Short mmCIF file of C-alpha atoms in Angstrom, two decimals:
data_model
loop_
_atom_site.label_atom_id
_atom_site.label_comp_id
_atom_site.label_asym_id
_atom_site.label_seq_id
_atom_site.Cartn_x
_atom_site.Cartn_y
_atom_site.Cartn_z
CA MET A 1236 0.00 0.00 0.00
CA ILE A 1237 1.10 3.57 -0.66
CA LYS A 1238 1.22 5.97 2.23
CA SER A 1239 -0.02 9.03 0.36
CA ALA A 1240 -1.45 11.71 2.63
CA THR A 1241 -2.93 15.15 2.30
CA ASN A 1242 -0.60 16.24 5.07
CA GLN A 1243 2.31 15.54 2.76
CA SER A 1244 0.91 17.12 -0.42
CA GLN A 1245 -1.62 19.77 0.55
CA GLY A 1246 -0.65 23.40 0.89
CA MET A 1247 -2.55 26.32 2.37
CA LEU A 1248 -4.10 29.25 0.56
CA LEU A 1249 -3.56 32.38 2.66
CA PHE A 1250 -5.98 35.28 2.30
CA GLN A 1251 -7.25 38.40 4.07
CA LEU A 1252 -10.66 38.97 5.61
CA THR A 1253 -9.46 41.99 7.59
CA LEU A 1254 -6.42 44.24 7.24
CA ASN A 1255 -4.53 42.64 10.11
CA GLN A 1256 -5.56 38.97 10.25
CA SER A 1257 -4.55 36.13 7.95
CA PHE A 1258 -6.76 33.14 7.28
CA ALA A 1259 -6.29 29.94 5.33
CA ILE A 1260 -7.96 26.92 3.82
CA GLY A 1261 -6.37 23.76 2.44
CA THR A 1262 -5.56 23.94 -1.26
CA LEU A 1263 -7.40 20.70 -2.01
CA LYS A 1264 -10.64 22.58 -1.40
CA VAL A 1265 -9.72 25.31 -3.89
CA LYS A 1266 -10.87 24.87 -7.46
CA GLU A 1267 -9.90 28.30 -8.77
CA ILE A 1268 -9.19 31.89 -7.74
CA VAL A 1269 -10.60 34.71 -9.88
CA PRO A 1270 -10.78 38.51 -9.57
CA TYR A 1271 -14.12 40.14 -8.85
CA THR A 1272 -16.74 39.36 -11.47
CA PRO A 1273 -20.22 40.93 -11.74
CA LEU A 1274 -22.84 39.06 -9.73
CA THR A 1275 -26.52 38.37 -10.25
CA VAL A 1276 -28.78 38.86 -7.25
CA ILE A 1277 -30.30 35.67 -5.79
CA PRO A 1278 -33.76 36.47 -4.35
CA HIS A 1279 -34.44 35.34 -0.75
CA SER A 1280 -30.86 34.14 -0.26
CA HIS A 1281 -28.88 34.11 2.99
CA SER A 1282 -27.71 37.54 4.16
CA THR A 1283 -24.07 36.63 3.47
CA VAL A 1284 -24.71 35.62 -0.15
CA LEU A 1285 -23.67 38.50 -2.41
CA GLY A 1286 -25.14 36.95 -5.54
CA ALA A 1287 -24.39 34.38 -8.21
CA ALA A 1288 -21.41 34.25 -10.58
CA THR A 1289 -21.11 32.31 -13.83
CA LEU A 1290 -17.76 30.97 -14.96
CA ARG A 1291 -17.31 28.72 -18.01
CA GLY A 1292 -20.95 27.76 -18.01
CA GLN A 1293 -21.17 26.99 -14.28
CA THR A 1294 -23.25 29.21 -11.98
CA PHE A 1295 -22.56 29.27 -8.25
CA PRO A 1296 -23.35 31.42 -5.20
CA VAL A 1297 -20.73 33.87 -3.93
CA ILE A 1298 -20.47 34.51 -0.18
CA ASP A 1299 -18.98 37.44 1.69
CA MET A 1300 -16.65 35.31 3.80
CA ALA A 1301 -15.72 38.11 6.20
CA LYS A 1302 -19.36 38.73 7.07
CA ALA A 1303 -20.05 35.00 7.29
CA VAL A 1304 -17.44 34.52 10.04
CA GLY A 1305 -18.34 37.67 11.95
CA TYR A 1306 -16.07 40.39 10.58
CA ARG A 1307 -16.88 43.64 8.79
CA ALA A 1308 -18.94 43.07 5.67
CA LEU A 1309 -17.68 44.13 2.25
CA VAL A 1310 -18.94 47.46 0.93
CA ASN A 1311 -19.51 48.54 -2.66
CA GLU A 1312 -16.43 50.78 -2.72
CA GLU A 1313 -14.03 47.87 -2.09
CA ILE A 1314 -15.78 44.94 -3.68
CA LYS A 1315 -14.33 45.43 -7.16
CA ASP A 1316 -10.81 44.98 -5.75
CA CYS A 1317 -11.70 41.67 -4.11
CA TYR A 1318 -11.09 38.09 -5.20
CA ILE A 1319 -13.33 35.04 -5.32
CA ILE A 1320 -12.04 31.71 -4.02
CA ILE A 1321 -14.05 29.03 -5.80
CA THR A 1322 -14.34 25.85 -3.73
CA ASP A 1323 -15.70 22.44 -4.55
CA CYS A 1324 -16.73 20.62 -1.40
CA GLN A 1325 -19.76 18.81 0.01
CA ARG A 1326 -20.90 18.31 -3.59
CA LYS A 1327 -21.43 22.05 -3.98
CA LEU A 1328 -19.59 24.68 -6.01
CA VAL A 1329 -19.35 27.87 -3.91
CA GLY A 1330 -17.38 31.09 -4.22
CA PHE A 1331 -16.02 32.99 -1.21
CA MET A 1332 -15.22 36.66 -1.77
CA VAL A 1333 -12.23 37.87 0.24
CA ARG A 1334 -10.45 41.19 0.60
CA GLY A 1335 -7.12 39.92 -0.64
CA ILE A 1336 -5.12 36.86 -1.64
CA ASN A 1337 -1.71 36.51 -0.01
CA LYS A 1338 -0.14 33.36 -1.39
CA ILE A 1339 -0.16 29.59 -1.47
CA THR A 1340 2.37 28.14 0.93
CA GLU A 1341 3.57 24.69 1.86
CA CYS A 1342 2.36 23.45 5.21
CA ASN A 1343 3.27 20.73 7.68
CA TRP A 1344 -0.23 19.82 8.83
CA HIS A 1345 1.24 17.98 11.82
CA GLU A 1346 2.21 21.40 13.21
CA ILE A 1347 -1.29 22.88 13.18
CA ASP A 1348 -2.24 23.79 16.75
CA ALA A 1349 -5.64 23.95 18.39
CA PRO A 1350 -7.09 27.48 18.51
CA PRO A 1351 -5.87 29.39 21.58
CA VAL A 1352 -8.37 30.55 24.18
CA SER A 1353 -7.53 34.14 23.23
CA LEU A 1354 -9.44 33.73 19.96
CA GLY A 1355 -12.65 33.56 21.97
CA ASN A 1356 -15.66 31.69 20.68
CA ASN A 1357 -14.87 31.90 16.98
CA VAL A 1358 -16.24 28.47 16.14
CA PHE A 1359 -15.18 28.75 12.49
CA VAL A 1360 -11.49 28.31 13.35
CA THR A 1361 -10.26 24.72 13.54
CA GLY A 1362 -6.58 25.41 14.03
CA VAL A 1363 -3.79 27.98 13.99
CA THR A 1364 -0.23 28.07 12.70
CA THR A 1365 2.44 30.64 11.93
CA VAL A 1366 3.74 31.61 8.51
CA GLU A 1367 6.71 34.01 8.45
CA ASP A 1368 6.01 34.85 12.11
CA ASN A 1369 2.40 35.79 11.37
CA LEU A 1370 -0.51 33.98 13.01
CA VAL A 1371 -2.73 32.20 10.47
CA GLN A 1372 -6.18 30.90 11.35
CA LEU A 1373 -7.44 27.81 9.53
CA LEU A 1374 -11.14 28.11 8.73
CA ASP A 1375 -13.72 25.34 9.01
CA VAL A 1376 -15.36 25.64 5.58
CA GLU A 1377 -17.78 22.78 6.29
CA LEU A 1378 -19.16 24.53 9.37
CA LEU A 1379 -19.42 27.80 7.48
CA MET A 1380 -21.39 26.19 4.66
CA SER A 1381 -23.68 24.39 7.09
CA LYS A 1382 -24.75 27.76 8.53
CA ILE A 1383 -25.46 29.27 5.13
CA PHE A 1384 -26.86 26.21 3.35
CA PRO A 1385 -28.42 24.14 6.16
CA GLU A 1386 -29.04 20.50 5.43
CA ASP A 1387 -32.53 19.15 5.00
CA PRO A 1388 -33.04 17.47 8.40
CA SER A 1389 -34.40 14.38 6.70
CA SER A 1390 -31.07 13.88 4.90
CA LEU A 1391 -29.34 13.43 8.28
CA ASN A 1392 -31.54 10.53 9.34
CA PRO A 1393 -30.90 7.20 7.61
CA VAL A 1394 -33.64 4.73 6.81
CA LEU A 1395 -33.04 1.07 7.58
CA THR A 1396 -34.92 -2.00 8.71
CA ASP A 1397 -35.02 -3.39 12.24
CA ILE A 1398 -32.90 -6.30 11.09
CA GLU A 1399 -30.25 -3.96 9.69
CA ARG A 1400 -30.25 -1.93 12.91
CA GLU A 1401 -29.67 -5.03 15.00
CA ILE A 1402 -26.77 -6.01 12.72
CA LEU A 1403 -25.05 -2.69 13.49
CA ARG A 1404 -25.82 -2.35 17.18
CA PRO A 1405 -23.32 -4.97 18.51
CA LEU A 1406 -20.42 -3.51 16.53
CA LYS A 1407 -17.86 -1.21 18.10
CA ILE A 1408 -17.79 1.90 15.88
CA LEU A 1409 -15.34 4.82 16.01
CA LEU A 1410 -16.10 8.18 14.36
CA VAL A 1411 -13.19 10.57 13.75
CA ASP A 1412 -13.48 14.17 12.52
CA ASP A 1413 -11.94 17.50 13.47
CA SER A 1414 -14.99 19.46 12.24
CA SER A 1415 -17.71 20.05 14.82
CA VAL A 1416 -20.43 20.12 12.15
CA ALA A 1417 -19.26 16.81 10.68
CA ARG A 1418 -19.18 15.18 14.13
CA ARG A 1419 -22.72 16.43 14.75
CA GLN A 1420 -23.92 15.00 11.44
CA LEU A 1421 -22.27 11.64 12.06
CA SER A 1422 -23.58 11.48 15.62
CA GLN A 1423 -27.11 12.42 14.61
CA ALA A 1424 -27.19 9.74 11.95
CA LEU A 1425 -26.33 7.01 14.45
CA ASP A 1426 -28.34 8.48 17.32
CA SER A 1427 -31.45 8.51 15.12
CA ILE A 1428 -31.25 4.73 14.69
CA SER A 1429 -30.06 4.00 18.27
CA VAL A 1430 -26.67 2.62 17.23
CA PRO A 1431 -23.91 3.25 19.82
CA TYR A 1432 -20.50 4.67 18.84
CA PHE A 1433 -17.32 6.28 20.12
CA ILE A 1434 -15.97 9.59 18.84
CA SER A 1435 -12.57 11.26 18.44
CA THR A 1436 -11.58 14.72 17.22
CA ASN A 1437 -8.23 13.76 15.68
CA GLY A 1438 -6.37 10.89 14.06
CA GLN A 1439 -3.69 10.33 16.71
CA ASP A 1440 -6.19 10.01 19.55
CA ALA A 1441 -8.27 7.67 17.39
CA LEU A 1442 -5.26 5.44 16.72
CA ASN A 1443 -4.44 5.33 20.43
CA MET A 1444 -8.05 4.45 21.28
CA MET A 1445 -8.01 1.60 18.77
CA LYS A 1446 -4.73 0.17 20.04
CA ASN A 1447 -5.89 0.32 23.66
CA ALA A 1448 -9.19 -1.35 22.78
CA ALA A 1449 -7.39 -4.13 20.91
CA ASP A 1450 -5.01 -4.66 23.84
CA ASN A 1451 -8.05 -5.09 26.10
CA ASN A 1452 -9.61 -7.68 23.73
CA ASP A 1453 -12.45 -5.30 22.91
CA PRO A 1454 -11.43 -4.09 19.44
CA PHE A 1455 -13.20 -1.67 17.16
CA GLN A 1456 -14.76 -3.23 14.08
CA ILE A 1457 -15.62 -0.13 12.05
CA LEU A 1458 -13.66 3.11 11.66
CA VAL A 1459 -15.29 6.14 10.03
CA SER A 1460 -12.78 8.94 9.53
CA ASP A 1461 -12.49 12.27 7.78
CA ILE A 1462 -9.60 12.52 5.32
CA GLU A 1463 -8.58 16.13 5.90
CA MET A 1464 -7.43 16.60 9.50
CA PRO A 1465 -4.50 18.45 11.07
CA GLY A 1466 -1.98 16.10 12.61
CA LEU A 1467 -2.52 12.47 11.62
CA ASP A 1468 -4.93 12.73 8.69
CA GLY A 1469 -7.36 10.10 7.46
CA TYR A 1470 -5.00 8.65 4.86
CA GLU A 1471 -2.25 8.19 7.43
CA LEU A 1472 -4.66 6.81 10.00
CA ALA A 1473 -5.95 4.23 7.52
CA PHE A 1474 -2.41 3.27 6.53
CA ASP A 1475 -1.30 2.84 10.14
CA VAL A 1476 -4.39 0.80 11.03
CA LYS A 1477 -3.96 -1.57 8.08
CA ASN A 1478 -0.26 -1.99 8.88
CA THR A 1479 -0.79 -2.77 12.56
CA GLU A 1480 -1.40 -6.49 13.00
CA LYS A 1481 -3.89 -6.20 15.84
CA LEU A 1482 -5.94 -3.56 13.99
CA LYS A 1483 -5.88 -4.62 10.34
CA SER A 1484 -9.28 -6.36 10.43
CA VAL A 1485 -11.04 -3.04 11.09
CA TYR A 1486 -13.37 -1.99 8.25
CA ILE A 1487 -12.29 1.53 7.26
CA ILE A 1488 -14.64 4.10 5.75
CA LEU A 1489 -12.98 7.40 4.83
CA HIS A 1490 -15.08 10.41 3.96
CA THR A 1491 -14.23 13.80 2.54
CA SER A 1492 -15.89 17.08 1.70
CA LEU A 1493 -13.78 17.22 -1.46
CA SER A 1494 -15.68 16.30 -4.62
CA SER A 1495 -12.67 14.57 -6.12
CA GLU A 1496 -12.07 11.16 -7.68
CA ILE A 1497 -8.42 11.60 -6.71
CA SER A 1498 -9.31 11.63 -3.01
CA VAL A 1499 -11.31 8.42 -3.39
CA SER A 1500 -8.49 6.74 -5.32
CA GLN A 1501 -5.91 7.69 -2.70
CA ALA A 1502 -8.19 6.37 0.05
CA HIS A 1503 -8.20 2.92 -1.52
CA GLN A 1504 -4.42 3.05 -2.02
CA VAL A 1505 -3.79 3.47 1.71
CA GLY A 1506 -6.06 0.55 2.61
CA ALA A 1507 -9.51 2.07 3.17
CA ASP A 1508 -12.37 -0.28 2.35
CA GLU A 1509 -14.63 2.56 1.22
CA ALA A 1510 -14.43 6.29 0.49
CA LEU A 1511 -17.44 8.61 0.52
CA THR A 1512 -17.95 12.29 -0.24
CA LYS A 1513 -19.70 13.53 2.88
CA PHE A 1514 -22.43 13.81 3.95
CA GLU A 1515 -25.34 11.53 3.07
CA ALA A 1516 -26.62 9.47 5.97
CA ASN A 1517 -27.97 6.54 3.99
CA GLU A 1518 -24.70 6.13 2.08
CA LEU A 1519 -22.77 6.09 5.34
CA ILE A 1520 -25.04 3.59 7.10
CA HIS A 1521 -25.06 1.20 4.15
CA ALA A 1522 -21.27 1.38 4.01
CA MET A 1523 -21.27 0.38 7.69
CA LEU A 1524 -23.61 -2.50 6.89
CA ARG A 1525 -21.14 -3.76 4.29
CA GLY A 1526 -18.48 -3.59 7.00
CA ALA A 1527 -20.74 -5.54 9.33
CA GLU A 1528 -21.18 -8.24 6.68
CA ARG A 1529 -17.40 -8.52 6.42
CA HIS A 1530 -17.08 -9.15 10.15
CA ILE A 1531 -19.96 -11.66 10.14
CA VAL A 1532 -18.26 -13.62 7.34
CA VAL A 1533 -14.91 -13.52 9.15
CA ALA A 1534 -16.50 -14.63 12.40
#
């Protein structure tokens, strides 16, 4: 198996939402960066949606990112000097208008730190790092999009039979994601069908939990992990699990907000049994059922 990880290949796009603070998102989320382009008003849209842009035949909403995360909104006098970061995640093409683009830089994702208490309750920040002695805040794009484009509640609740539920209930399931919105979605999906689970916010803690459980003869059978995480990412976690003798029977489901065939291909290369673009509850639960069938056959 090839140990190919986003932590090794993904950079960070640095940009400005205010004059003094730098923000970033992983480059795998970025489809394109374009200068300001005229927008078409979208009636009854969220207050942070500036309008719709069309690029090469594709139309997508454009969001004032500064306003969306709680900073000063863009005004007409400055908007024509702004840039649009076009992202492709959660099966949705979305543009984020920002005050300025700094640069794309390499990043050691193992060195991303948790947000300091001094940042307050800015829930859109998942981590911080320094670039050229400047503090850079890593934004949680999934959480941001969930506030602006809320999911249909019915899409978060899977549908399955009583027999299928009872197949899942005895299994020891571990959910791993650094995004609070993703953890909420995963938890709600399993809570709605009364299937128990454990949860971790990062890959290293998840790996430690799995090793300890195996040492105590109470191993996990199913691992559901995000791919993009600071520290030990989902690719590396899957690789380490499959190359640890006492863990290699775990059924691994990796999921990602990136709408990319490359991400899915890499997931299989590092040993994942399945790879999903998040989030669709029924897809996730039926992937777990396939994992359950694997363990039943092995048993």
